[in-house]
Short mmCIF file of C-alpha atoms and ligand atoms in Angstrom, two decimals:
data_model
loop_
_atom_site.label_atom_id
_atom_site.label_comp_id
_atom_site.label_asym_id
_atom_site.label_seq_id
_atom_site.Cartn_x
_atom_site.Cartn_y
_atom_site.Cartn_z
CA UNK A 1 3.63 23.83 26.94
CA UNK A 2 4.94 21.09 24.63
CA UNK A 3 3.06 19.98 21.55
CA UNK A 4 0.75 17.05 21.69
CA UNK A 5 0.53 14.33 19.02
CA UNK A 6 -2.25 11.78 18.66
CA UNK A 7 -1.60 8.53 16.80
CA UNK A 8 -5.05 7.38 15.68
CA UNK A 9 -5.74 3.87 14.38
CA UNK A 10 -8.39 1.18 14.15
CA UNK A 11 -8.06 -2.49 14.98
CA UNK A 12 -7.93 -4.72 11.89
CA UNK A 13 -11.28 -6.39 11.30
CA UNK A 14 -9.72 -9.82 10.91
CA UNK A 15 -7.83 -9.92 14.18
CA UNK A 16 -6.83 -8.10 17.27
CA UNK A 17 -3.75 -6.30 16.00
CA UNK A 18 -3.52 -3.11 13.97
CA UNK A 19 -3.12 -3.11 10.17
CA UNK A 20 0.61 -3.18 9.18
CA UNK A 21 0.58 0.42 7.92
CA UNK A 22 -0.48 1.53 11.42
CA UNK A 23 2.82 0.40 12.90
CA UNK A 24 4.62 2.39 10.17
CA UNK A 25 2.64 5.50 11.12
CA UNK A 26 3.34 4.83 14.79
CA UNK A 27 7.05 4.76 13.84
CA UNK A 28 6.66 8.23 12.30
CA UNK A 29 4.70 9.48 15.33
CA UNK A 30 7.31 8.23 17.80
CA UNK A 31 10.14 9.79 15.76
CA UNK A 32 8.34 13.13 15.54
CA UNK A 33 7.43 13.07 19.23
CA UNK A 34 11.14 12.78 20.07
CA UNK A 35 12.19 15.46 17.54
CA UNK A 36 9.65 17.98 18.85
CA UNK A 37 9.89 17.03 22.51
CA UNK A 38 6.14 16.47 22.26
CA UNK A 39 3.69 14.29 24.20
CA UNK A 40 2.26 11.23 22.47
CA UNK A 41 -1.24 9.85 22.89
CA UNK A 42 -2.52 6.71 21.19
CA UNK A 43 -6.19 6.48 20.20
CA UNK A 44 -7.70 3.15 19.11
CA UNK A 45 -11.07 2.23 17.60
CA UNK A 46 -12.54 -1.28 17.38
CA UNK A 47 -14.79 -3.93 18.87
CA UNK A 48 -12.14 -4.85 21.43
CA UNK A 49 -8.83 -2.98 21.44
CA UNK A 50 -7.19 -4.71 24.43
CA UNK A 51 -4.88 -7.02 22.43
CA UNK A 52 -3.94 -4.30 19.94
CA UNK A 53 -3.21 -1.88 22.80
CA UNK A 54 -0.72 -4.38 24.25
CA UNK A 55 1.22 -4.39 20.96
CA UNK A 56 1.80 -0.62 21.24
CA UNK A 57 2.15 -0.41 25.03
CA UNK A 58 5.92 0.17 24.83
CA UNK A 59 5.75 3.02 22.28
CA UNK A 60 6.14 5.66 25.00
CA UNK A 61 2.63 7.16 24.85
CA UNK A 62 1.48 9.11 27.90
CA UNK A 63 -2.08 7.89 27.40
CA UNK A 64 -3.79 5.13 25.43
CA UNK A 65 -7.40 6.05 24.70
CA UNK A 66 -10.04 3.81 23.15
CA UNK A 67 -13.49 3.97 21.72
CA UNK A 68 -14.49 0.33 21.80
CA UNK A 69 -17.56 -1.86 21.55
CA UNK A 70 -19.40 -4.06 19.05
CA UNK A 71 -20.85 -1.01 17.27
CA UNK A 72 -17.27 0.06 16.38
CA UNK A 73 -16.21 -3.31 14.92
CA UNK A 74 -16.82 -2.54 11.24
CA UNK A 75 -16.14 0.42 9.00
CA UNK A 76 -19.18 2.72 8.97
CA UNK A 77 -19.05 6.46 8.45
CA UNK A 78 -21.21 7.74 11.36
CA UNK A 79 -19.77 5.46 14.06
CA UNK A 80 -16.16 5.79 12.86
CA UNK A 81 -16.45 9.58 12.57
CA UNK A 82 -17.99 9.84 16.05
CA UNK A 83 -15.26 7.61 17.51
CA UNK A 84 -12.42 9.53 15.83
CA UNK A 85 -13.89 12.88 16.85
CA UNK A 86 -14.24 11.79 20.48
CA UNK A 87 -10.64 10.52 20.55
CA UNK A 88 -9.29 13.74 19.01
CA UNK A 89 -11.21 15.87 21.50
CA UNK A 90 -10.14 13.72 24.46
CA UNK A 91 -6.48 13.88 23.39
CA UNK A 92 -6.60 17.62 22.65
CA UNK A 93 -3.71 17.12 20.20
CA UNK A 94 -2.51 19.70 17.70
CA UNK A 95 -1.23 17.04 15.32
CA UNK A 96 -3.11 13.82 14.55
CA UNK A 97 -1.31 11.09 12.60
CA UNK A 98 -3.31 8.26 11.09
CA UNK A 99 -2.67 5.46 8.57
CA UNK A 100 -4.18 5.90 5.10
CA UNK A 101 -6.44 2.86 5.39
CA UNK A 102 -9.67 3.01 3.40
CA UNK A 103 -11.56 3.09 6.72
CA UNK A 104 -9.84 6.23 8.01
CA UNK A 105 -9.46 7.88 4.60
CA UNK A 106 -13.24 7.88 4.40
CA UNK A 107 -13.94 9.66 7.69
CA UNK A 108 -11.06 11.91 8.69
CA UNK A 109 -11.81 14.80 6.34
CA UNK A 110 -15.25 15.05 7.97
CA UNK A 111 -13.71 14.79 11.42
CA UNK A 112 -11.27 17.63 10.61
CA UNK A 113 -14.26 19.78 9.66
CA UNK A 114 -16.03 18.97 12.94
CA UNK A 115 -12.90 19.93 14.86
CA UNK A 116 -12.50 23.12 12.87
CA UNK A 117 -9.08 21.88 11.84
CA UNK A 118 -7.51 20.76 8.57
CA UNK A 119 -6.54 17.50 6.92
CA UNK A 120 -4.01 16.23 4.38
CA UNK A 121 -4.23 12.83 2.73
CA UNK A 122 -1.72 10.73 0.74
CA UNK A 123 1.14 12.20 2.74
CA UNK A 124 4.43 10.36 2.20
CA UNK A 125 6.59 12.03 4.83
CA UNK A 126 6.25 14.39 7.74
CA UNK A 127 9.23 16.03 9.35
CA UNK A 128 10.19 18.88 11.59
CA UNK A 129 12.52 21.44 9.98
CA UNK A 130 13.74 24.00 12.54
CA UNK A 131 10.66 23.21 14.62
CA UNK A 132 8.28 23.70 11.68
CA UNK A 133 6.25 20.74 10.45
CA UNK A 134 6.48 19.89 6.75
CA UNK A 135 4.45 17.22 5.04
CA UNK A 136 5.15 15.98 1.52
CA UNK A 137 2.80 14.39 -1.00
CA UNK A 138 2.83 13.69 -4.72
CA UNK A 139 0.57 15.23 -7.33
CA UNK A 140 -0.11 14.61 -11.02
CA UNK A 141 0.42 10.85 -10.80
CA UNK A 142 3.59 11.03 -8.73
CA UNK A 143 5.35 13.52 -11.04
CA UNK A 144 5.31 16.60 -8.77
CA UNK A 145 6.22 16.51 -5.10
CA UNK A 146 4.62 19.19 -2.93
CA UNK A 147 5.76 20.35 0.51
CA UNK A 148 2.88 21.42 2.73
CA UNK A 149 3.01 23.70 5.77
CA UNK A 150 -0.10 24.60 7.73
CA UNK A 151 -0.92 27.04 10.51
CA UNK A 152 -4.37 25.64 11.29
CA UNK A 153 -4.66 23.17 14.14
CA UNK A 154 -5.61 20.45 14.78
CA UNK A 155 -3.89 19.12 11.68
CA UNK A 156 -4.86 15.60 10.66
CA UNK A 157 -2.30 13.84 8.47
CA UNK A 158 -2.99 10.50 6.79
CA UNK A 159 0.28 8.76 5.92
CA UNK A 160 0.63 6.32 3.01
CA UNK A 161 1.94 2.79 3.53
CA UNK A 162 5.52 1.81 2.72
CA UNK A 163 7.04 5.20 3.59
CA UNK A 164 8.33 4.64 7.13
CA UNK A 165 9.92 1.75 8.97
CA UNK A 166 7.31 0.02 11.13
CA UNK A 167 7.60 0.63 14.85
CA UNK A 168 8.58 -2.58 16.60
CA UNK A 169 8.58 -3.06 20.33
CA UNK A 170 7.73 -5.75 22.82
CA UNK A 171 4.10 -6.22 23.80
CA UNK A 172 3.29 -5.22 27.33
CA UNK A 173 0.54 -4.39 29.75
CA UNK A 174 -1.49 -1.45 28.46
CA UNK A 175 -3.57 0.88 30.61
CA UNK A 176 -6.43 1.85 28.33
CA UNK A 177 -8.78 4.77 29.07
CA UNK A 178 -12.21 4.14 27.57
CA UNK A 179 -13.79 7.23 25.99
CA UNK A 180 -17.57 6.88 26.05
CA UNK A 181 -19.42 7.56 22.79
CA UNK A 182 -23.18 7.28 22.61
CA UNK A 183 -24.33 6.82 19.06
CA UNK A 184 -27.71 8.13 17.94
CA UNK A 185 -29.90 5.43 16.39
CA UNK A 186 -29.37 6.87 12.92
CA UNK A 187 -25.63 6.23 13.25
CA UNK A 188 -26.11 2.46 13.46
CA UNK A 189 -28.56 2.10 10.57
CA UNK A 190 -25.94 0.66 8.21
CA UNK A 191 -24.88 -2.89 9.06
CA UNK A 192 -22.16 -5.01 7.46
CA UNK A 193 -23.93 -8.27 6.61
CA UNK A 194 -20.97 -10.16 5.15
CA UNK A 195 -17.75 -9.92 3.19
CA UNK A 196 -17.23 -11.11 -0.37
CA UNK A 197 -13.55 -11.53 -1.19
CA UNK A 198 -11.76 -13.21 -4.09
CA UNK A 199 -10.58 -16.77 -3.51
CA UNK A 200 -7.14 -16.64 -1.94
CA UNK A 201 -5.46 -18.26 -4.98
CA UNK A 202 -7.04 -15.61 -7.21
CA UNK A 203 -5.60 -12.87 -5.00
CA UNK A 204 -2.63 -11.65 -7.04
CA UNK A 205 -2.28 -8.15 -5.55
CA UNK A 206 -0.06 -8.46 -2.50
CA UNK A 207 0.97 -5.02 -1.19
CA UNK A 208 3.37 -6.50 1.38
CA UNK A 209 5.33 -8.62 -1.13
CA UNK A 210 9.06 -8.03 -1.58
CA UNK A 211 8.75 -8.20 -5.36
CA UNK A 212 6.35 -6.67 -7.86
CA UNK A 213 6.16 -8.73 -11.05
CA UNK A 214 4.69 -6.79 -13.97
CA UNK A 215 3.46 -8.45 -17.14
CA UNK A 216 3.15 -6.50 -20.38
CA UNK A 217 1.24 -7.03 -23.60
CA UNK A 218 4.18 -8.95 -25.09
CA UNK A 219 2.92 -12.12 -23.34
CA UNK A 220 -0.06 -12.13 -25.72
CA UNK A 221 1.83 -11.21 -28.90
CA UNK A 222 2.90 -13.57 -31.70
CA UNK A 223 6.25 -15.10 -30.84
CA UNK A 224 9.18 -16.25 -33.02
CA UNK A 225 7.14 -19.19 -34.40
CA UNK A 226 4.45 -16.79 -35.62
CA UNK A 227 1.93 -17.96 -32.99
CA UNK A 228 0.66 -16.69 -29.63
CA UNK A 229 1.25 -18.80 -26.51
CA UNK A 230 -1.29 -17.51 -24.01
CA UNK A 231 -1.77 -20.81 -22.14
CA UNK A 232 1.95 -21.16 -21.65
CA UNK A 233 2.18 -17.53 -20.51
CA UNK A 234 -0.58 -18.11 -17.93
CA UNK A 235 1.07 -21.22 -16.54
CA UNK A 236 4.52 -19.62 -16.35
CA UNK A 237 3.27 -16.45 -14.64
CA UNK A 238 1.01 -18.22 -12.13
CA UNK A 239 3.77 -20.68 -11.24
CA UNK A 240 6.19 -17.79 -10.75
CA UNK A 241 3.73 -15.89 -8.52
CA UNK A 242 3.13 -18.99 -6.42
CA UNK A 243 6.80 -19.83 -6.02
CA UNK A 244 8.07 -16.29 -5.43
CA UNK A 245 5.13 -14.78 -3.48
CA UNK A 246 5.37 -11.73 -5.77
CA UNK A 247 2.54 -9.28 -6.32
CA UNK A 248 1.22 -9.04 -9.89
CA UNK A 249 1.01 -5.84 -11.91
CA UNK A 250 0.05 -5.35 -15.54
CA UNK A 251 0.57 -2.76 -18.24
CA UNK A 252 -2.46 -0.84 -19.51
CA UNK A 253 -2.21 -2.50 -22.91
CA UNK A 254 -2.44 -5.93 -21.33
CA UNK A 255 -5.30 -5.25 -18.91
CA UNK A 256 -7.26 -3.36 -21.58
CA UNK A 257 -7.34 -6.45 -23.76
CA UNK A 258 -9.90 -7.93 -21.34
CA UNK A 259 -12.35 -5.19 -22.30
CA UNK A 260 -11.64 -5.69 -25.98
CA UNK A 261 -12.50 -9.42 -25.61
CA UNK A 262 -9.18 -10.61 -27.00
CA UNK A 263 -7.46 -13.67 -25.64
CA UNK A 264 -5.89 -12.56 -22.36
CA UNK A 265 -4.42 -13.80 -19.13
CA UNK A 266 -7.48 -14.87 -17.12
CA UNK A 267 -6.21 -13.64 -13.75
CA UNK A 268 -5.31 -10.12 -14.93
CA UNK A 269 -7.78 -7.31 -14.16
CA UNK A 270 -7.78 -3.52 -14.26
CA UNK A 271 -6.95 -3.58 -10.55
CA UNK A 272 -3.51 -4.92 -11.51
CA UNK A 273 -2.71 -1.96 -13.78
CA UNK A 274 0.39 -0.02 -12.82
CA UNK A 275 1.01 3.48 -14.15
CA UNK A 276 -0.36 6.93 -14.82
CA UNK A 277 -3.96 5.72 -14.98
CA UNK A 278 -3.22 2.74 -12.73
CA UNK A 279 -1.65 2.31 -9.33
CA UNK A 280 1.71 3.33 -7.86
CA UNK A 281 2.58 0.38 -5.63
CA UNK A 282 5.48 0.28 -3.18
CA UNK A 283 7.77 -2.75 -3.18
CA UNK A 284 11.53 -3.07 -2.59
CA UNK A 285 12.03 -4.75 -6.00
CA UNK A 286 10.28 -4.93 -9.36
CA UNK A 287 10.63 -7.25 -12.35
CA UNK A 288 8.91 -6.42 -15.60
CA UNK A 289 8.57 -8.88 -18.47
CA UNK A 290 7.21 -8.40 -21.99
CA UNK A 291 6.46 -4.74 -21.26
CA UNK A 292 8.01 -1.92 -23.26
CA UNK A 293 8.60 0.51 -20.39
CA UNK A 294 6.85 3.58 -21.76
CA UNK A 295 6.63 6.71 -19.59
CA UNK A 296 2.89 6.51 -18.69
CA UNK A 297 3.59 2.98 -17.46
CA UNK A 298 6.91 3.66 -15.75
CA UNK A 299 5.51 6.56 -13.70
CA UNK A 300 3.72 3.82 -11.70
CA UNK A 301 7.14 2.44 -10.75
CA UNK A 302 7.99 5.65 -8.89
CA UNK A 303 8.33 3.93 -5.52
CA UNK A 304 9.93 0.65 -6.62
CA UNK A 305 13.50 0.77 -5.33
CA UNK A 306 15.23 -1.69 -7.64
CA UNK A 307 13.87 -2.18 -11.18
CA UNK A 308 14.68 -4.96 -13.59
CA UNK A 309 13.11 -5.80 -16.93
CA UNK A 310 13.14 -8.58 -19.50
CA UNK A 311 12.54 -7.54 -23.11
CA UNK A 312 13.53 -8.91 -26.52
CA UNK A 313 14.06 -5.36 -27.76
CA UNK A 314 17.46 -3.90 -26.70
CA UNK A 315 16.10 -0.46 -27.58
CA UNK A 316 12.94 -0.62 -25.41
CA UNK A 317 11.97 2.14 -22.96
CA UNK A 318 13.60 0.31 -20.03
CA UNK A 319 16.93 0.40 -21.88
CA UNK A 320 16.78 4.18 -21.92
CA UNK A 321 17.57 4.61 -18.27
CA UNK A 322 14.31 3.43 -16.73
CA UNK A 323 15.49 0.08 -15.37
CA UNK A 324 18.55 -0.65 -13.24
CA UNK A 325 19.08 -3.90 -15.12
CA UNK A 326 17.66 -4.93 -18.50
CA UNK A 327 17.91 -8.54 -19.63
CA UNK A 328 17.65 -8.64 -23.43
CA UNK A 329 16.08 -12.08 -23.56
CA UNK A 330 12.92 -14.06 -24.25
CA UNK A 331 10.68 -13.72 -21.18
CA UNK A 332 9.15 -17.18 -21.78
CA UNK A 333 12.61 -18.74 -21.48
CA UNK A 334 13.65 -16.54 -18.54
CA UNK A 335 10.53 -17.34 -16.51
CA UNK A 336 10.76 -21.09 -17.23
CA UNK A 337 14.36 -21.01 -15.96
CA UNK A 338 13.43 -18.91 -12.91
CA UNK A 339 10.59 -21.30 -12.02
CA UNK A 340 12.96 -24.26 -12.27
CA UNK A 341 15.44 -22.52 -9.92
CA UNK A 342 12.67 -21.63 -7.43
CA UNK A 343 11.32 -25.21 -7.51
CA UNK A 344 14.84 -26.56 -6.94
CA UNK A 345 15.33 -24.17 -4.01
CA UNK A 346 12.07 -25.12 -2.34
CA UNK A 347 12.93 -28.85 -2.79
CA UNK A 348 16.34 -28.24 -1.21
CA UNK A 349 14.88 -26.33 1.74
CA UNK A 350 12.16 -28.99 2.18
CA UNK A 351 14.88 -31.66 2.15
CA UNK A 352 16.85 -29.65 4.71
CA UNK A 353 13.78 -29.49 6.97
CA UNK A 354 13.17 -33.23 6.56
CA UNK A 355 16.80 -34.18 7.37
CA UNK A 356 17.03 -35.85 10.79
C1 FAD B 1 -2.80 9.25 -21.03
C2 FAD B 1 -2.18 7.89 -21.03
C3 FAD B 1 -2.18 7.16 -19.86
C4 FAD B 1 -1.62 5.89 -19.83
N1 FAD B 1 -1.60 5.20 -18.66
C5 FAD B 1 -0.96 4.00 -18.60
C6 FAD B 1 -0.88 3.27 -17.37
O1 FAD B 1 -1.41 3.68 -16.34
N2 FAD B 1 -0.24 2.08 -17.37
C7 FAD B 1 0.33 1.55 -18.51
O2 FAD B 1 0.92 0.46 -18.46
N3 FAD B 1 0.26 2.21 -19.69
C8 FAD B 1 -0.39 3.41 -19.76
N4 FAD B 1 -0.48 4.05 -20.96
C9 FAD B 1 -0.07 3.31 -22.16
C10 FAD B 1 1.42 3.27 -22.33
O3 FAD B 1 1.85 4.44 -22.97
C11 FAD B 1 1.85 2.07 -23.19
O4 FAD B 1 1.13 2.04 -24.38
C12 FAD B 1 1.67 0.72 -22.53
O5 FAD B 1 2.11 0.72 -21.21
C13 FAD B 1 2.41 -0.31 -23.35
O6 FAD B 1 2.20 -1.58 -22.80
P1 FAD B 1 3.16 -2.79 -23.08
O7 FAD B 1 4.55 -2.37 -22.90
O8 FAD B 1 2.63 -3.92 -22.25
O9 FAD B 1 2.87 -3.20 -24.62
P2 FAD B 1 3.73 -2.99 -25.93
O10 FAD B 1 4.09 -1.55 -26.12
O11 FAD B 1 2.98 -3.69 -27.00
O12 FAD B 1 5.09 -3.76 -25.63
C14 FAD B 1 5.20 -5.16 -25.57
C15 FAD B 1 6.67 -5.48 -25.38
O13 FAD B 1 6.82 -6.88 -25.21
C16 FAD B 1 8.07 -7.24 -25.77
N5 FAD B 1 8.04 -8.70 -26.01
C17 FAD B 1 7.24 -9.41 -26.85
N6 FAD B 1 7.52 -10.72 -26.74
C18 FAD B 1 8.52 -10.86 -25.84
C19 FAD B 1 9.23 -11.97 -25.30
N7 FAD B 1 8.99 -13.22 -25.67
N8 FAD B 1 10.16 -11.72 -24.36
C20 FAD B 1 10.44 -10.45 -23.93
N9 FAD B 1 9.81 -9.37 -24.42
C21 FAD B 1 8.84 -9.57 -25.35
C22 FAD B 1 8.18 -6.40 -27.04
O14 FAD B 1 9.55 -6.25 -27.41
C23 FAD B 1 7.55 -5.08 -26.59
O15 FAD B 1 8.54 -4.17 -26.15
C24 FAD B 1 -1.05 5.32 -21.03
C25 FAD B 1 -1.06 6.08 -22.19
C26 FAD B 1 -1.62 7.33 -22.21
C27 FAD B 1 -1.61 8.10 -23.49
#
């Protein structure tokens, strides 16, 4: 009998689609299903999964299962774990692929235990080599890549975002089988009473952006005139982020200055830090300015495909093979010029739209 794969996902809380990473994982599941000649089942969790199910109706799944209802609208360990467990049992799959969203990351290790199976998180690829499944993930801050093979089944694999092309297909009519789950009272004790999020203009971390812009401590250092120019740095960077839609990263030295109560860029927090003790974002392109390019920082650029840097120092870390292109230039001048070009472009495209 052929293998069975379950693609497990939850509906995004904001709308009726799935989070973007889910479509990437569905892409991986569809590819693997074809490679292995397996059967694909889709399992969805949410308040109402009908609209989301239509977006994946053409993915070639034999069955679309759902655990749905108001009690499954928000992330909550007992209800999410019960829903995921019921879907896994109903699908009877040997391999369960799920997106590494915070909601599923929290529950699927527990679900694997309940199913007497195993789980791997932070997986970046999953492929079949001569019929044997191999998952890869990074260790030691993205310095060592491990290949994982497992005999235990079911095997739950949580895939990271940005590693696979998103599955794209036309929406269609979806036949959804509802899987009943009765929650004990204790499972609904925790209630989400509201969401506090930063104001949208303060939101500088944009995982889906094409470009990662990284600011280093140089922005706060004394410049050629012997003075610092923090206000100017803030204005230039914010204008660039607005005009380019880039995501903002920071070096450790820069974000640490907040804690040391020095004058800093007001919008930069520890969440922006990229590197060994920071994050490892995934973007097609990266531009670093006023950052030296030291190894503990650059290890956070592991998954940036094309790297460019602006530094006054022609002998900086980037120059030693860490960037594809290094501009030996003053970042204040470069960003002012870039902002002028971006403003000119948006005026030209606005004019083009306004032309009769
Ligand atoms: C265990 C460990 C973990 C670490 N983890 C991290 C981490 O996660 N992330 C991280 O970032 N760092 C990390 N570090 C620190 C890291 O080694 C570096 O110290 C840090 O990244 C340096 O930051 P920086 O380049 O912004 O500052 P600096 O080293 O001070 O460099 C500033 C640069 O700005 C340039 N500059 C100044 N003015 C201009 C201008 N007008 N135009 C252009 N260039 C200009 C200068 O030439 C200089 O190269 C870690 C260190 C250790 C030991």
